[in-house]
């Protein structure tokens, strides 16, 4: 929802000044964007609205399949991390009585799996997922990290 609010803000911020200036100049045509431009913007991996974006001439379906396979692999690896590193740790701690030492050990033993999951989420969503949708939409500007 935050992403959609940011996209709506960008859309309004880019179009309201153009509409107001054309009304102020009493122009006969008001530059209102088409619905197709707005829908493309909603699915494109960018937060800055433009009427036209640079586009690739064709879709590389092998690249899209590779990126979705990497997302799937990241999900399986995250499952493996939870099963091997997190679940046994918390299963054992739930059977013991509460003490501060056990809590601190549980937290410190969860740091490494938490960081690995964070890296997996970054890789799976911000790299693979956005690149796959950018390729399917033929979106040519792939500077997600800048």
mmCIF file of C-alpha atoms in Angstrom:
data_model
loop_
_atom_site.group_PDB
_atom_site.id
_atom_site.type_symbol
_atom_site.label_atom_id
_atom_site.label_comp_id
_atom_site.label_asym_id
_atom_site.label_seq_id
_atom_site.Cartn_x
_atom_site.Cartn_y
_atom_site.Cartn_z
ATOM 1 C CA UNK A 1 0.000 0.000 0.000
ATOM 2 C CA UNK A 2 2.897 2.334 0.682
ATOM 3 C CA UNK A 3 4.150 1.729 -2.853
ATOM 4 C CA UNK A 4 0.712 2.529 -4.299
ATOM 5 C CA UNK A 5 0.461 5.720 -2.232
ATOM 6 C CA UNK A 6 3.916 6.773 -3.448
ATOM 7 C CA UNK A 7 2.924 6.053 -7.050
ATOM 8 C CA UNK A 8 -0.334 8.016 -6.680
ATOM 9 C CA UNK A 9 1.623 10.944 -5.215
ATOM 10 C CA UNK A 10 4.067 10.891 -8.135
ATOM 11 C CA UNK A 11 1.218 10.723 -10.647
ATOM 12 C CA UNK A 12 -0.579 13.687 -9.093
ATOM 13 C CA UNK A 13 2.627 15.684 -8.664
ATOM 14 C CA UNK A 14 3.569 15.281 -12.332
ATOM 15 C CA UNK A 15 0.138 15.933 -13.851
ATOM 16 C CA UNK A 16 -1.523 18.610 -11.714
ATOM 17 C CA UNK A 17 0.943 21.407 -12.703
ATOM 18 C CA UNK A 18 0.440 20.619 -16.407
ATOM 19 C CA UNK A 19 -3.339 20.684 -16.074
ATOM 20 C CA UNK A 20 -3.308 23.893 -14.019
ATOM 21 C CA UNK A 21 -0.979 25.654 -16.468
ATOM 22 C CA UNK A 22 -3.175 24.684 -19.434
ATOM 23 C CA UNK A 23 -6.277 25.941 -17.587
ATOM 24 C CA UNK A 24 -4.449 29.154 -16.684
ATOM 25 C CA UNK A 25 -3.420 29.683 -20.323
ATOM 26 C CA UNK A 26 -6.996 28.844 -21.411
ATOM 27 C CA UNK A 27 -5.684 26.209 -23.758
ATOM 28 C CA UNK A 28 -8.229 24.249 -25.770
ATOM 29 C CA UNK A 29 -6.630 20.885 -24.934
ATOM 30 C CA UNK A 30 -5.938 19.764 -21.395
ATOM 31 C CA UNK A 31 -2.999 17.296 -21.188
ATOM 32 C CA UNK A 32 -4.660 14.483 -19.236
ATOM 33 C CA UNK A 33 -2.796 11.149 -19.353
ATOM 34 C CA UNK A 34 -4.515 8.070 -20.754
ATOM 35 C CA UNK A 35 -5.630 5.198 -18.533
ATOM 36 C CA UNK A 36 -3.179 2.876 -20.305
ATOM 37 C CA UNK A 37 -0.280 5.156 -19.313
ATOM 38 C CA UNK A 38 -1.394 5.092 -15.672
ATOM 39 C CA UNK A 39 -1.850 1.297 -15.649
ATOM 40 C CA UNK A 40 1.598 0.801 -17.170
ATOM 41 C CA UNK A 41 3.024 3.075 -14.466
ATOM 42 C CA UNK A 42 1.295 1.050 -11.731
ATOM 43 C CA UNK A 43 3.002 -2.165 -12.833
ATOM 44 C CA UNK A 44 6.338 -0.703 -13.969
ATOM 45 C CA UNK A 45 9.158 -0.966 -11.404
ATOM 46 C CA UNK A 46 9.548 2.768 -10.903
ATOM 47 C CA UNK A 47 8.184 5.387 -8.522
ATOM 48 C CA UNK A 48 8.530 8.360 -10.908
ATOM 49 C CA UNK A 49 5.667 8.953 -13.326
ATOM 50 C CA UNK A 50 6.418 9.812 -16.942
ATOM 51 C CA UNK A 51 4.097 9.720 -19.937
ATOM 52 C CA UNK A 52 6.586 7.562 -21.844
ATOM 53 C CA UNK A 53 9.380 5.310 -20.621
ATOM 54 C CA UNK A 54 12.301 3.834 -22.549
ATOM 55 C CA UNK A 55 11.195 0.440 -23.894
ATOM 56 C CA UNK A 56 13.047 -2.620 -25.127
ATOM 57 C CA UNK A 57 12.085 -3.902 -28.581
ATOM 58 C CA UNK A 58 11.298 -7.458 -27.397
ATOM 59 C CA UNK A 59 10.748 -9.628 -24.327
ATOM 60 C CA UNK A 60 13.410 -12.194 -23.420
ATOM 61 C CA UNK A 61 11.259 -15.001 -21.996
ATOM 62 C CA UNK A 62 14.294 -17.063 -20.978
ATOM 63 C CA UNK A 63 15.449 -14.178 -18.795
ATOM 64 C CA UNK A 64 11.986 -13.910 -17.209
ATOM 65 C CA UNK A 65 11.927 -17.655 -16.483
ATOM 66 C CA UNK A 66 15.410 -17.452 -14.944
ATOM 67 C CA UNK A 67 14.390 -14.613 -12.635
ATOM 68 C CA UNK A 68 11.224 -16.410 -11.500
ATOM 69 C CA UNK A 69 13.271 -19.592 -10.914
ATOM 70 C CA UNK A 70 15.637 -17.535 -8.743
ATOM 71 C CA UNK A 71 12.645 -16.227 -6.740
ATOM 72 C CA UNK A 72 11.436 -19.798 -6.257
ATOM 73 C CA UNK A 73 14.937 -20.923 -5.256
ATOM 74 C CA UNK A 74 15.132 -18.080 -2.732
ATOM 75 C CA UNK A 75 11.822 -19.192 -1.201
ATOM 76 C CA UNK A 76 13.059 -22.764 -0.840
ATOM 77 C CA UNK A 77 16.334 -21.565 0.676
ATOM 78 C CA UNK A 78 14.441 -19.370 3.178
ATOM 79 C CA UNK A 79 12.326 -22.404 4.104
ATOM 80 C CA UNK A 80 15.504 -24.439 4.616
ATOM 81 C CA UNK A 81 16.964 -21.724 6.872
ATOM 82 C CA UNK A 82 13.810 -21.662 8.991
ATOM 83 C CA UNK A 83 13.630 -25.452 9.279
ATOM 84 C CA UNK A 84 17.319 -25.954 10.112
ATOM 85 C CA UNK A 85 18.194 -22.861 12.137
ATOM 86 C CA UNK A 86 15.070 -21.223 13.574
ATOM 87 C CA UNK A 87 12.443 -23.842 14.340
ATOM 88 C CA UNK A 88 14.666 -26.128 16.476
ATOM 89 C CA UNK A 89 15.943 -23.128 18.414
ATOM 90 C CA UNK A 90 12.485 -21.835 19.278
ATOM 91 C CA UNK A 91 11.075 -25.324 19.798
ATOM 92 C CA UNK A 92 13.674 -25.977 22.509
ATOM 93 C CA UNK A 93 13.162 -22.581 24.121
ATOM 94 C CA UNK A 94 9.408 -23.093 24.387
ATOM 95 C CA UNK A 95 9.888 -26.181 26.563
ATOM 96 C CA UNK A 96 12.127 -24.445 29.115
ATOM 97 C CA UNK A 97 11.133 -21.981 31.792
ATOM 98 C CA UNK A 98 11.669 -18.328 30.952
ATOM 99 C CA UNK A 99 15.008 -16.823 31.975
ATOM 100 C CA UNK A 100 17.076 -13.906 30.726
ATOM 101 C CA UNK A 101 20.023 -16.081 29.677
ATOM 102 C CA UNK A 102 17.803 -18.217 27.430
ATOM 103 C CA UNK A 103 16.248 -15.128 25.866
ATOM 104 C CA UNK A 104 19.637 -13.568 25.094
ATOM 105 C CA UNK A 105 20.960 -16.836 23.633
ATOM 106 C CA UNK A 106 17.834 -17.200 21.510
ATOM 107 C CA UNK A 107 18.210 -13.659 20.173
ATOM 108 C CA UNK A 108 21.907 -14.037 19.373
ATOM 109 C CA UNK A 109 21.340 -17.408 17.707
ATOM 110 C CA UNK A 110 18.641 -15.809 15.537
ATOM 111 C CA UNK A 111 20.834 -12.991 14.191
ATOM 112 C CA UNK A 112 22.549 -15.020 11.454
ATOM 113 C CA UNK A 113 19.325 -16.589 10.092
ATOM 114 C CA UNK A 114 17.647 -13.170 10.231
ATOM 115 C CA UNK A 115 20.413 -11.565 8.185
ATOM 116 C CA UNK A 116 20.326 -14.422 5.666
ATOM 117 C CA UNK A 117 16.556 -14.020 5.296
ATOM 118 C CA UNK A 118 17.006 -10.261 4.858
ATOM 119 C CA UNK A 119 19.496 -10.821 2.040
ATOM 120 C CA UNK A 120 17.187 -13.375 0.437
ATOM 121 C CA UNK A 121 14.249 -10.974 0.523
ATOM 122 C CA UNK A 122 16.404 -8.241 -1.012
ATOM 123 C CA UNK A 123 17.636 -10.556 -3.755
ATOM 124 C CA UNK A 124 14.288 -12.231 -4.473
ATOM 125 C CA UNK A 125 12.055 -9.176 -4.536
ATOM 126 C CA UNK A 126 14.193 -6.155 -5.305
ATOM 127 C CA UNK A 127 16.392 -7.889 -7.849
ATOM 128 C CA UNK A 128 14.672 -10.910 -9.370
ATOM 129 C CA UNK A 129 10.981 -9.957 -9.102
ATOM 130 C CA UNK A 130 11.428 -6.376 -10.311
ATOM 131 C CA UNK A 131 13.720 -7.435 -13.164
ATOM 132 C CA UNK A 132 11.240 -10.107 -14.286
ATOM 133 C CA UNK A 133 8.350 -7.627 -14.382
ATOM 134 C CA UNK A 134 10.532 -4.994 -16.035
ATOM 135 C CA UNK A 135 11.398 -7.480 -18.760
ATOM 136 C CA UNK A 136 7.758 -8.530 -19.260
ATOM 137 C CA UNK A 137 6.732 -4.870 -19.555
ATOM 138 C CA UNK A 138 9.746 -4.159 -21.816
ATOM 139 C CA UNK A 139 10.838 -1.486 -19.314
ATOM 140 C CA UNK A 140 14.373 -0.533 -20.350
ATOM 141 C CA UNK A 141 15.523 1.603 -17.399
ATOM 142 C CA UNK A 142 16.874 -0.985 -14.941
ATOM 143 C CA UNK A 143 18.554 1.293 -12.379
ATOM 144 C CA UNK A 144 16.573 -0.005 -9.387
ATOM 145 C CA UNK A 145 19.412 0.566 -6.934
ATOM 146 C CA UNK A 146 20.082 4.233 -7.697
#
